[in-house]
Structures are given as structure tokens and as C-alpha cells.
mmCIF file of C-alpha atoms in Angstrom:
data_model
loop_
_atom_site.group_PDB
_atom_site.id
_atom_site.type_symbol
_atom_site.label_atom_id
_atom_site.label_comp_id
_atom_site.label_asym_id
_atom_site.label_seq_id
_atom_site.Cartn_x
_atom_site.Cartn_y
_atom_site.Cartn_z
ATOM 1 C CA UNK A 16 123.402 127.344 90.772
ATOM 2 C CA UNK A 17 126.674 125.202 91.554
ATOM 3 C CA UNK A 18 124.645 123.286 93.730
ATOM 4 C CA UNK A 19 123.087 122.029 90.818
ATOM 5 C CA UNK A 20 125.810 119.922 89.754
ATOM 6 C CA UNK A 21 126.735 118.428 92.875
ATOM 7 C CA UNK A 22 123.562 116.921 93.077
ATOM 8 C CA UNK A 23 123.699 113.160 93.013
ATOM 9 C CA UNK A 24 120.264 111.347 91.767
ATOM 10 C CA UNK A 25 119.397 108.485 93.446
ATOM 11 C CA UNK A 26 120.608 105.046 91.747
ATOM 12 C CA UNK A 27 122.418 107.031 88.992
ATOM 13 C CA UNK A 28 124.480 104.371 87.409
ATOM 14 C CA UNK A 29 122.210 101.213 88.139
ATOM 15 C CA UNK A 30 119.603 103.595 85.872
ATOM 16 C CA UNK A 31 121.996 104.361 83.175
ATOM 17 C CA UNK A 32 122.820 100.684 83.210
ATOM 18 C CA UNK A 33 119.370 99.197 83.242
ATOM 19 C CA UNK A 34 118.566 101.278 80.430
ATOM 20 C CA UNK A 35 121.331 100.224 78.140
ATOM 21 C CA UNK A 36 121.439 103.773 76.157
ATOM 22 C CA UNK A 37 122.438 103.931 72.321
ATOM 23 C CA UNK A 38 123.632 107.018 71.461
ATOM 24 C CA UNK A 39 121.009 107.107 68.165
ATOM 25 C CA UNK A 40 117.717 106.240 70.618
ATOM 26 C CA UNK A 41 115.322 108.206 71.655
ATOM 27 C CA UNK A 42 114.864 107.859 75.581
ATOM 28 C CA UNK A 43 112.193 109.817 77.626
ATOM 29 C CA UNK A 44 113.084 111.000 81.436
ATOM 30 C CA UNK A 45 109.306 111.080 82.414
ATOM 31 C CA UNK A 46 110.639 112.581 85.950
ATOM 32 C CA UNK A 47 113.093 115.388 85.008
ATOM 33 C CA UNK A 48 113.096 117.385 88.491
ATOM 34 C CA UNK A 49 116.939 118.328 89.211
ATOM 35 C CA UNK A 50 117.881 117.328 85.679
ATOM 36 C CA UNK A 51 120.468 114.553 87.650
ATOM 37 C CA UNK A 52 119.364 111.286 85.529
ATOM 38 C CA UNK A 53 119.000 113.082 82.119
ATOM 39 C CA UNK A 54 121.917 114.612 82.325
ATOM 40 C CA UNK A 55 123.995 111.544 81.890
ATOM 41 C CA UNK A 56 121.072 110.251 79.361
ATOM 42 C CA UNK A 57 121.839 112.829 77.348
ATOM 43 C CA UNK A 58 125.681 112.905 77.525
ATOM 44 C CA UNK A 59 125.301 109.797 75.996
ATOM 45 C CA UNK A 60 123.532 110.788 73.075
ATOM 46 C CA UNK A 61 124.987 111.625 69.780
ATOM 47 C CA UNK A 62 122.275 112.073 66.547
ATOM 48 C CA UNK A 63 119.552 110.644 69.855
ATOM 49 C CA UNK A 64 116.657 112.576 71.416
ATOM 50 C CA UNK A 65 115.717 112.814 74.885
ATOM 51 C CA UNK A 66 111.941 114.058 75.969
ATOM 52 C CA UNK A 67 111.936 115.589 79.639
ATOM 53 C CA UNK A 68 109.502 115.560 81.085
ATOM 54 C CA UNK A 69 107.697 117.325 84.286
ATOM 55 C CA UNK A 70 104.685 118.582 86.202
ATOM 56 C CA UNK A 71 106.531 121.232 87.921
ATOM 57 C CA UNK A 72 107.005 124.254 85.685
ATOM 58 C CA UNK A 73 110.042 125.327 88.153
ATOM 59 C CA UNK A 74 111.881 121.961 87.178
ATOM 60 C CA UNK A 75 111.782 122.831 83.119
ATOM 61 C CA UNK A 76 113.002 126.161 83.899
ATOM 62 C CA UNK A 77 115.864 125.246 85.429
ATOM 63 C CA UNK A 78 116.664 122.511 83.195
ATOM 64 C CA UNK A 79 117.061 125.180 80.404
ATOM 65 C CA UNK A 80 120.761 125.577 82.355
ATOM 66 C CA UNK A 81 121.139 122.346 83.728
ATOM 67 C CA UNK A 82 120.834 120.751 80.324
ATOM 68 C CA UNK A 83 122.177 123.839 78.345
ATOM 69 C CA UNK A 84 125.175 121.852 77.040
ATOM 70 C CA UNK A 85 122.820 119.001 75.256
ATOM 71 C CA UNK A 86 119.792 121.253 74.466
ATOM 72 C CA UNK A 87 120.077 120.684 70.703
ATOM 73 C CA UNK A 88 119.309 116.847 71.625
ATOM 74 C CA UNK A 89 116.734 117.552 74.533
ATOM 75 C CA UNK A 90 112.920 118.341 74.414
ATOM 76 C CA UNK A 91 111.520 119.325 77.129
ATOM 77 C CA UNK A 92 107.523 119.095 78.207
ATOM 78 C CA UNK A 93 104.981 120.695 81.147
ATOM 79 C CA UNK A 94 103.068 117.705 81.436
ATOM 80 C CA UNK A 95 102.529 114.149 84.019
ATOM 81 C CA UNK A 96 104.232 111.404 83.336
ATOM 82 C CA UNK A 97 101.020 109.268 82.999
ATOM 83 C CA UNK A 98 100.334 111.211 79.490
ATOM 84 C CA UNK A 99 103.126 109.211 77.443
ATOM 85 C CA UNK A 100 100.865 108.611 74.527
ATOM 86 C CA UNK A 101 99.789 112.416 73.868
ATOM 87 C CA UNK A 102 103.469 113.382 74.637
ATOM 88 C CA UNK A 103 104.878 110.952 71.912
ATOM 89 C CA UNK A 104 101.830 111.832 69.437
ATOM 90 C CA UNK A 105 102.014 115.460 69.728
ATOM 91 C CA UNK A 106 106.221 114.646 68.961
ATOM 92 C CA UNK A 107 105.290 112.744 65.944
ATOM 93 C CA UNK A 108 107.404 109.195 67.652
ATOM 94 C CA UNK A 109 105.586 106.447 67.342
ATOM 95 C CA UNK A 110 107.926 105.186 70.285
ATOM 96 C CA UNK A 111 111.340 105.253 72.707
ATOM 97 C CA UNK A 112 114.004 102.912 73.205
ATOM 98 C CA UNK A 113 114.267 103.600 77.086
ATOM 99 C CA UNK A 114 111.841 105.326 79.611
ATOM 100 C CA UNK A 115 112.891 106.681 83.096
ATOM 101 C CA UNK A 116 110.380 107.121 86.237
ATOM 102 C CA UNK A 117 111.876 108.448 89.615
ATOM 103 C CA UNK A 118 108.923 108.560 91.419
ATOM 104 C CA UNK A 119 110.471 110.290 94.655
ATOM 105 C CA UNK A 120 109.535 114.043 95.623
ATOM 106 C CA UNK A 121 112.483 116.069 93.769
ATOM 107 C CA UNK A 122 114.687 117.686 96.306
ATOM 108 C CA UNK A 123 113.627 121.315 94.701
ATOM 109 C CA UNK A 124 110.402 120.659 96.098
ATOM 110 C CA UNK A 125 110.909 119.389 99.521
ATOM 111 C CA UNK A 126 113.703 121.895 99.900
ATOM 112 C CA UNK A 127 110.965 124.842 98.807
ATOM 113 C CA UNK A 128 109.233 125.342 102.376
ATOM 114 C CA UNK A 129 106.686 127.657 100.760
ATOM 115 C CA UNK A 130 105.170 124.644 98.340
ATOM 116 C CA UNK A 131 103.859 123.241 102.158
ATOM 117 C CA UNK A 132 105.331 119.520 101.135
ATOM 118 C CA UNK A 133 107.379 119.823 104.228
ATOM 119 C CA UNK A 134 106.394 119.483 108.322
ATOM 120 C CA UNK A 135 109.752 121.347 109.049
ATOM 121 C CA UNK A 136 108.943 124.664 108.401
ATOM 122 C CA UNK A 137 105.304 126.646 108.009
ATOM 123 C CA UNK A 138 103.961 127.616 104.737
ATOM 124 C CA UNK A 139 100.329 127.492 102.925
ATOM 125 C CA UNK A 140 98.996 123.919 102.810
ATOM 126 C CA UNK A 141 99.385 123.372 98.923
ATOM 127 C CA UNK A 142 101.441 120.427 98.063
ATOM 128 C CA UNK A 143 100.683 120.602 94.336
ATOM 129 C CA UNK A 144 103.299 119.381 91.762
ATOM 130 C CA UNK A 145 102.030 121.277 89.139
ATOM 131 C CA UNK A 146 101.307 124.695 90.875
ATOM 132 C CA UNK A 147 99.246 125.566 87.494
ATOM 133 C CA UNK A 148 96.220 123.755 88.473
ATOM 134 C CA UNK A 149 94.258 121.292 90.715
ATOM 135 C CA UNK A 150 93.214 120.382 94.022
ATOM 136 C CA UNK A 151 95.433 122.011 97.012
ATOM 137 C CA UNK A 152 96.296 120.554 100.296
ATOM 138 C CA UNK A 153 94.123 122.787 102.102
ATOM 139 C CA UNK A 154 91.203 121.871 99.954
ATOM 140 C CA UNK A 155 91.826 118.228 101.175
ATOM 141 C CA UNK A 156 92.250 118.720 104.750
ATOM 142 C CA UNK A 157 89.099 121.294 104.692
ATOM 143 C CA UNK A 158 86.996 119.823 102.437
ATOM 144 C CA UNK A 159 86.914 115.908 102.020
ATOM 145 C CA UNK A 160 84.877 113.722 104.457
ATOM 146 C CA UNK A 161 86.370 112.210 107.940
ATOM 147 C CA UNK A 162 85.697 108.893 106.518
ATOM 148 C CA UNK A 163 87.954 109.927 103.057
ATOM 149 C CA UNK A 164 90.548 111.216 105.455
ATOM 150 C CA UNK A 165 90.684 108.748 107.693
ATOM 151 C CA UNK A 166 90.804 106.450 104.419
ATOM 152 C CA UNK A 167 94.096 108.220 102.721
ATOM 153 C CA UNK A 168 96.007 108.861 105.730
ATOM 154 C CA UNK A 169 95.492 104.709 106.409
ATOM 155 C CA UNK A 170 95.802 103.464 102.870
ATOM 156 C CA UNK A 171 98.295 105.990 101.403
ATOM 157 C CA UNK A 172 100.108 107.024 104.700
ATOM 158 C CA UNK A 173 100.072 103.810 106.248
ATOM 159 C CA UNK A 174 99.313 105.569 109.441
ATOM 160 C CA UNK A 175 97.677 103.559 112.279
ATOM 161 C CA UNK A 176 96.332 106.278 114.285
ATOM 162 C CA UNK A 177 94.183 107.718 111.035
ATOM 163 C CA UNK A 178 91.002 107.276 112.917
ATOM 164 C CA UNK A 179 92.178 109.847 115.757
ATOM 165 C CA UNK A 180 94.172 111.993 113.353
ATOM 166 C CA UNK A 181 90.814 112.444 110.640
ATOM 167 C CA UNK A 182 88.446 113.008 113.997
ATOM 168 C CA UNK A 183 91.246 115.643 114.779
ATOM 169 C CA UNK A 184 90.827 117.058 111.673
ATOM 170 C CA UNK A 185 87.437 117.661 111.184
ATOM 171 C CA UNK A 186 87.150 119.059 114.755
ATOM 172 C CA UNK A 187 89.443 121.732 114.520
ATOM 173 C CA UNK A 188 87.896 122.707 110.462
ATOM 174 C CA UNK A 189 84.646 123.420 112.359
ATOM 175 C CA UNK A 190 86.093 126.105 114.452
ATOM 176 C CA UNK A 191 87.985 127.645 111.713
ATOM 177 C CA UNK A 192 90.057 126.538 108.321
ATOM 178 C CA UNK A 193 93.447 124.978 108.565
ATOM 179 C CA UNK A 194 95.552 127.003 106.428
ATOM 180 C CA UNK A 195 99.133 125.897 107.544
ATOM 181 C CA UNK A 196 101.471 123.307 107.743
ATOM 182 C CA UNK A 197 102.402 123.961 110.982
ATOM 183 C CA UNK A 198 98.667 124.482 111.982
ATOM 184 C CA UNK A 199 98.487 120.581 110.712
ATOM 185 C CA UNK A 200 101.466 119.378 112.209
ATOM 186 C CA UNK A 201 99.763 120.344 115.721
ATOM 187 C CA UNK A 202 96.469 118.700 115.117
ATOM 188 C CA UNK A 203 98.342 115.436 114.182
ATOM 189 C CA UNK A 204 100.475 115.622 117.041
ATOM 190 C CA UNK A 205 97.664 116.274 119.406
ATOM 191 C CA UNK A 206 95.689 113.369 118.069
ATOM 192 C CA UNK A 207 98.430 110.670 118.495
ATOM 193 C CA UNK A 208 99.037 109.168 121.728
ATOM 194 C CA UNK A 209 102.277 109.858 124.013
ATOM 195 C CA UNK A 210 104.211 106.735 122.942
ATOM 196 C CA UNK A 211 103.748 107.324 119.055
ATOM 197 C CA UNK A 212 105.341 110.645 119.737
ATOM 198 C CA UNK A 213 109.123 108.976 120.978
ATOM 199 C CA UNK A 214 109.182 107.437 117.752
ATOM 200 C CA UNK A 215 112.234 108.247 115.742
ATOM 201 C CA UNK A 216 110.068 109.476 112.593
ATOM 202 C CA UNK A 217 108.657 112.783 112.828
ATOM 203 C CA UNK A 218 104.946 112.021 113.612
ATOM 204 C CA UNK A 219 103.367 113.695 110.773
ATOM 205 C CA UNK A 220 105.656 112.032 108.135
ATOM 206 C CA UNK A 221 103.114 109.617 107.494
ATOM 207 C CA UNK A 222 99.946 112.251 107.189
ATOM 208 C CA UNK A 223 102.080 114.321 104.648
ATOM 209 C CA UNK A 224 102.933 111.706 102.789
ATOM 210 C CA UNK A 225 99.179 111.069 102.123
ATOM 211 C CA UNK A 226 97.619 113.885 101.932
ATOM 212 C CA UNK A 227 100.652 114.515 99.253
ATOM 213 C CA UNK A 228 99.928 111.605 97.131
ATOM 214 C CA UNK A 229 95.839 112.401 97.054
ATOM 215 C CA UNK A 230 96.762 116.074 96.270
ATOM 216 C CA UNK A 231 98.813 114.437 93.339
ATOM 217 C CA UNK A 232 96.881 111.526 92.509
ATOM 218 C CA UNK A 233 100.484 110.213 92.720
ATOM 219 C CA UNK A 234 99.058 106.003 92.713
ATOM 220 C CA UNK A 235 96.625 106.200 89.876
ATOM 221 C CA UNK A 236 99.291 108.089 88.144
ATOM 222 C CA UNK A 237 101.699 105.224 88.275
ATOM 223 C CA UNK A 238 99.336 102.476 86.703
ATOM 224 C CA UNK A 239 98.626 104.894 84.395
ATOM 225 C CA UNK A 240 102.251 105.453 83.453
ATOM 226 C CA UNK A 241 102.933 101.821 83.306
ATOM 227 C CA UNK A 242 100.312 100.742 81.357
ATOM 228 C CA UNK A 243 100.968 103.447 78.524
ATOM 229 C CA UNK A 244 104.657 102.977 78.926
ATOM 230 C CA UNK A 245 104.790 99.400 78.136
ATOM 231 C CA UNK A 246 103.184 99.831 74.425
ATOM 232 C CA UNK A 247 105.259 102.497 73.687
ATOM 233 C CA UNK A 248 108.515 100.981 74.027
ATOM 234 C CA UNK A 249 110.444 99.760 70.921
ATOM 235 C CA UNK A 250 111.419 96.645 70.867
ATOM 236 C CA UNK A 251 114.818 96.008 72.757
ATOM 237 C CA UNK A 252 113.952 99.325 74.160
ATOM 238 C CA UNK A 253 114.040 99.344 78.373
ATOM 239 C CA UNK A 254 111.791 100.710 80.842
ATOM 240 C CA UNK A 255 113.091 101.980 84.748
ATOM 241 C CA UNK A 256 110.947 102.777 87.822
ATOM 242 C CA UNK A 257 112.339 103.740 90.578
ATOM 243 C CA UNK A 258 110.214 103.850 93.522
ATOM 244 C CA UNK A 259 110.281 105.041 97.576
ATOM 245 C CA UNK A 260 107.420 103.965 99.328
ATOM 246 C CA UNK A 261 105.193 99.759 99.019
ATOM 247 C CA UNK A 262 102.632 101.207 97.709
ATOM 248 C CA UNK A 263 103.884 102.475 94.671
ATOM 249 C CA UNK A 264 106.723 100.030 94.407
ATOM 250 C CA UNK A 265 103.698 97.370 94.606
ATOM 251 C CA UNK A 266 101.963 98.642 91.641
ATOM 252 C CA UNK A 267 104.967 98.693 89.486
ATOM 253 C CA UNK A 268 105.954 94.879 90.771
ATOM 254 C CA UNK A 269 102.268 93.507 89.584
ATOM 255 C CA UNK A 270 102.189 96.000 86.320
ATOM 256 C CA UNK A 271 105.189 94.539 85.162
ATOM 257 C CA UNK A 272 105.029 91.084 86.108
ATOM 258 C CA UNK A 273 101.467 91.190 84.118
ATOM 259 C CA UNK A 274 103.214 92.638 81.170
ATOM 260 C CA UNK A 275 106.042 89.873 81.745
ATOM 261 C CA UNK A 276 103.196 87.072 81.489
ATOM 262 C CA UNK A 277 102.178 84.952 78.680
ATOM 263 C CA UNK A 278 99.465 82.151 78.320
ATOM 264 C CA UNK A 279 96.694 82.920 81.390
ATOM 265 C CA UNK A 280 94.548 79.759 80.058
ATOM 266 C CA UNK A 281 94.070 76.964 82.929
ATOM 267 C CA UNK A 282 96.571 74.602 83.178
ATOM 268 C CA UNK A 283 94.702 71.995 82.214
ATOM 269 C CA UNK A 284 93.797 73.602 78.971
ATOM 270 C CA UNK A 285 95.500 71.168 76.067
ATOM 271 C CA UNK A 286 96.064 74.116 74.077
ATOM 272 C CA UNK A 287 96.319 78.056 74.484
ATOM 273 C CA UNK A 288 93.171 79.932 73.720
ATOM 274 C CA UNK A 289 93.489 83.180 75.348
ATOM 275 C CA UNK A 290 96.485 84.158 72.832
ATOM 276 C CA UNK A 291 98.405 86.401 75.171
ATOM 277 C CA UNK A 292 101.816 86.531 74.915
ATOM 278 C CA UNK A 293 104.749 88.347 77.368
ATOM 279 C CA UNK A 294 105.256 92.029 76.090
ATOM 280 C CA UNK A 295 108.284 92.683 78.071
ATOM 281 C CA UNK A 296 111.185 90.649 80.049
ATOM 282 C CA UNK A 297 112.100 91.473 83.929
ATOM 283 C CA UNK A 298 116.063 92.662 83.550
ATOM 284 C CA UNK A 299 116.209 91.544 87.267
ATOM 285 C CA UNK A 300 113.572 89.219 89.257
ATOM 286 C CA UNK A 301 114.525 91.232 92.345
ATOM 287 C CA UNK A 302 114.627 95.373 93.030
ATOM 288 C CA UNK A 303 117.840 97.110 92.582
ATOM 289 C CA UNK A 304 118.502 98.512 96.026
ATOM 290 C CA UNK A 305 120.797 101.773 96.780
ATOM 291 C CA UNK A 306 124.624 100.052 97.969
ATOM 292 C CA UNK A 307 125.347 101.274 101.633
ATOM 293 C CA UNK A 308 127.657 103.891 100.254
ATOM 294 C CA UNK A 309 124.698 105.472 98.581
ATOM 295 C CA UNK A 310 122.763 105.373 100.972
ATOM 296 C CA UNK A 311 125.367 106.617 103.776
ATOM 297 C CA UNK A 312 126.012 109.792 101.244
ATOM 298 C CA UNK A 313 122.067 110.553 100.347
ATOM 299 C CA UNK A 314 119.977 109.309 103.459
ATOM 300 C CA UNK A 315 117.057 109.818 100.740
ATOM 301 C CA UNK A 316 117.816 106.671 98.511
ATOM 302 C CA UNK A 317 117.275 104.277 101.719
ATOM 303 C CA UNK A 318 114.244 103.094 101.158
ATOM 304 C CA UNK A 319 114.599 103.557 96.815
ATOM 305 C CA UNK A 320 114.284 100.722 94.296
ATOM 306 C CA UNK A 321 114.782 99.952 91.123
ATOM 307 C CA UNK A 322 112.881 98.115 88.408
ATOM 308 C CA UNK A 323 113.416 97.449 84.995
ATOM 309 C CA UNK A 324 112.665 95.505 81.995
ATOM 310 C CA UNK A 325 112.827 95.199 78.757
ATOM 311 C CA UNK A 326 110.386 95.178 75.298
ATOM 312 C CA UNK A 327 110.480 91.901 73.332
#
């Protein structure tokens, strides 16, 4: 387990500064995974609470060491970060004074070749978070439409050959399931042309990363998240959302900067009508970015920012 606590999270002290801990508040790490961010949350804490969070039953487990030294000030919970209201409710707090998202794949999970997140090694296409329940990567793959698939893998992969790759797809199903990651790393690579292939990035990165994010329903997930988040900060109380990919880092940009927005009456209204005032205040206009040190020493915060604001 020493591993454990050589493990750096990503943006580690721009997060513990953004959310400006008191050591009587009661934060929420909505994203526990290697237990790296709410570890220093709760070092912080004296008579304060901390509510981990997770989807990954694996992740609370090992917390139970990770976090053995705080426990008496740490709660943790099986559930997606997107259910902040039942979490709070069913902990009798009407609210937190700081909220933490990391929105990347934990490490655990990558590093597990038989959860079938990676297209290094061959394993059973499941790709689930929460391996309790829910749609599987081979359910996707097998069952959905060429028109959904072609769909994800453009929208959510950002992949320009998703027409050839969900054609690809749906041929080879026919014949007989695909049941493998390696099975679908084969079918992508056949379906890309020869110059895609002498791209630096492995060429399935993209499909994986989509076929991931529908298995999770990572992008509805994240609106949901923000827009519970928001109501049920404190006031003073700071939100962070650290995100790897535009899509999601899009989402969180426009949640926020609705939630940042007062008066939406026409500007030629003489007075305001509409009544809506800003909820929250942007702690930075711009994304916190990794420093090139960081990003030198964990090639997995390059493409990471960080937002954060704050409750009036």
C-alpha cells in the first residue's frame, strides 16, 4: 500500500487553496478515488467533517486506510457525485462550506486492466464506475444503434473518423459479439485510415473515451452536480471542478458563469423585472492550469483545469 502515499493528485495545492478550508467546516470530496485531495482536506480539519464520496466501491475500501488517521472526522458514501442533495439530507446538513469535483478517471481504475477502461491491455469490455450496477461497455458496443455510435464516439470522443469506426462496429457484432478490449481496439484500428494511424495518440484513445463517458453518463452527471452543488453551498463556502477533457470543462464554464449572473432583463428595460440575482462569484475569470513542473512529474494533469467559485 506505500504506493498509496506517494500518490500526487492532480492540482493539489491550487485545490486546497481555492477552497479556503476552516478547520470547523464541513467540506464534501464528491470524487474520493485515491483519497489524494481529502487527505489534505481533512488534515486540516479540527471539530470539521468531511463527506467522501464515490461510485467505485473499491475506492471507499481503500480509503478506510488511506484516511485511517482522520476517520473520526470523515464520512464516507457509495454513491455519484450528482446526488448531493440526498447525500446531505440523508446526513441531516442542510449544507457545506467547500465542495471538491476531480472529474478525471482515478488512477486505480485505469491502472485495473480487468475494469476494460484501458486499450493497453485485454480484459471484458465493462468500463463501469460503479461495478454494482448499470449499463456495461459491451452492452454499448453490441447493443446501441450505428447512428448512436457513430453519435458518441463524434460528440463525446471527438473522433473524426466515427462514421467508419460505428460502420466497423456494427459489421463485426453481426458475425459475433465483441467481448474484449482488445477485440475493439482492432475494429477501430481497421476502420481508420493509414495516416490516422502515425498519429502520436493511440488511435482508440478517442473511442474509449466515449464509449466510457456513455457507459457513465459522465456529461449529464456534471450538470447535474453543478446545479445541485451550487444551492447547497453555505454562504462564503467554495466550490472546485477540476476537469480533463472541453466537453466537460465546457459545461462547468457555462454552469457557473449562469450561477455568477444577475439581472437577465433586456438592456433597455428601465428597471429589473426578472429578479435574479448572482448566487456565486468566479474566484478566477480564467482556469487554473497544472505549472510545467506538474505536469513534467504527472503527464496526467496536462490537459487538467481548475475552476472555482464562491457562494455569496
Amino acid at each position: 500500500m506505500s504506493e498509496t502515499f506517494t500518490h500526487r493528485p492532480v492540482l493539489l495545492n491550487e485545490c486546497i487553496q481555492a477552497l479556503n478550508i476552516r478547520p470547523e467546516g464541513v467540506y464534501l470530496d464528491g470524487t474520493l478515488g485515491r483519497a489524494g485531495h481529502s487527505r489534505e482536506i481533512a488534515r486540516r480539519l479540527t471539530t470539521g467533517r468531511l463527506i467522501c464520496v464515490d461510485r467505485d466501491q473499491a475506492a471507499l475500501e481503500a480509503a478506510e486506510e488511506r484516511l485511517a488517521q482522520w476517520r473520526d472526522r470523515v464520512t464516507l458514501v457509495h454513491s455519484n457525485f450528482d446526488q448531493i442533495d440526498r447525500i446531505l439530507n440523508e446526513l441531516s446538513l442542510s449544507g457545506a462550506d467547500g465542495m471538491l469535483f476531480d472529474l478525471g478517471v482515478s488512477s486505480p481504475q485505469l491502472d485495473d486492466s480487468t475494469r476494460g477502461f484501458s486499450y493497453m491491455a485485454d480484459a471484458p469490455l465493462d468500463m463501469r464506475m460503479d461495478q454494482s450496477g448499470g449499463m456495461t461497455a459491451a452492452e454499448v458496443v453490441n447493443q446501441w444503434p450505428q447512428e448512436e455510435l457513430r453519435r458518441i464516439l463524434y460528440q463525446y470522443g471527438e473522433e473524426r473518423y466515427a462514421p467508419q469506426i460505428a460502420a466497423a462496429i456494427v459489421r463485426r457484432r453481426q458475425d459475433r459479439p465483441i467481448q474484449t478490449t482488445m477485440e475493439l481496439v482492432q475494429i477501430v484500428r481497421e476502420a481508420m485510415p493509414a495516416r490516422a494511424l502515425k498519429e502520436k495518440q493511440h488511435p482508440a484513445k478517442r473511442s474509449f473515451q466515449a464509449i466510457r463517458i456513455a457507459v457513465n453518463d459522465e456529461l449529464a452527471s456534471v450538470d447535474r452536480m453543478l446545479q445541485a452543488a451550487v444551492p447547497r453551498l453555505n454562504p462564503g463556502g467554495r466550490l472546485a471542478v477540476i476537469t480533463f477533457h472541453s466537453l466537460e470543462d465546457r459545461i462547468v464554464k457555462t454552469g457557473m458563469a449562469e450561477f455568477a449572473r444577475g439581472c437577465t432583463c433586456p438592456p433597455d428595460f428601465p428597471v429589473c423585472v426578472c429578479g435574479k440575482k448572482p448566487q456565486i462569484r468566479l474566484v478566477s475569470r480564467k482556469p487554473i492550469l497544472p505549472s510545467e513542473e506538474e505536469v513534467r512529474d504527472n503527464p496526467r494533469a496536462r490537459s487538467a483545469k481548475l475552476r472555482a467559485a464562491e457562494k455569496l
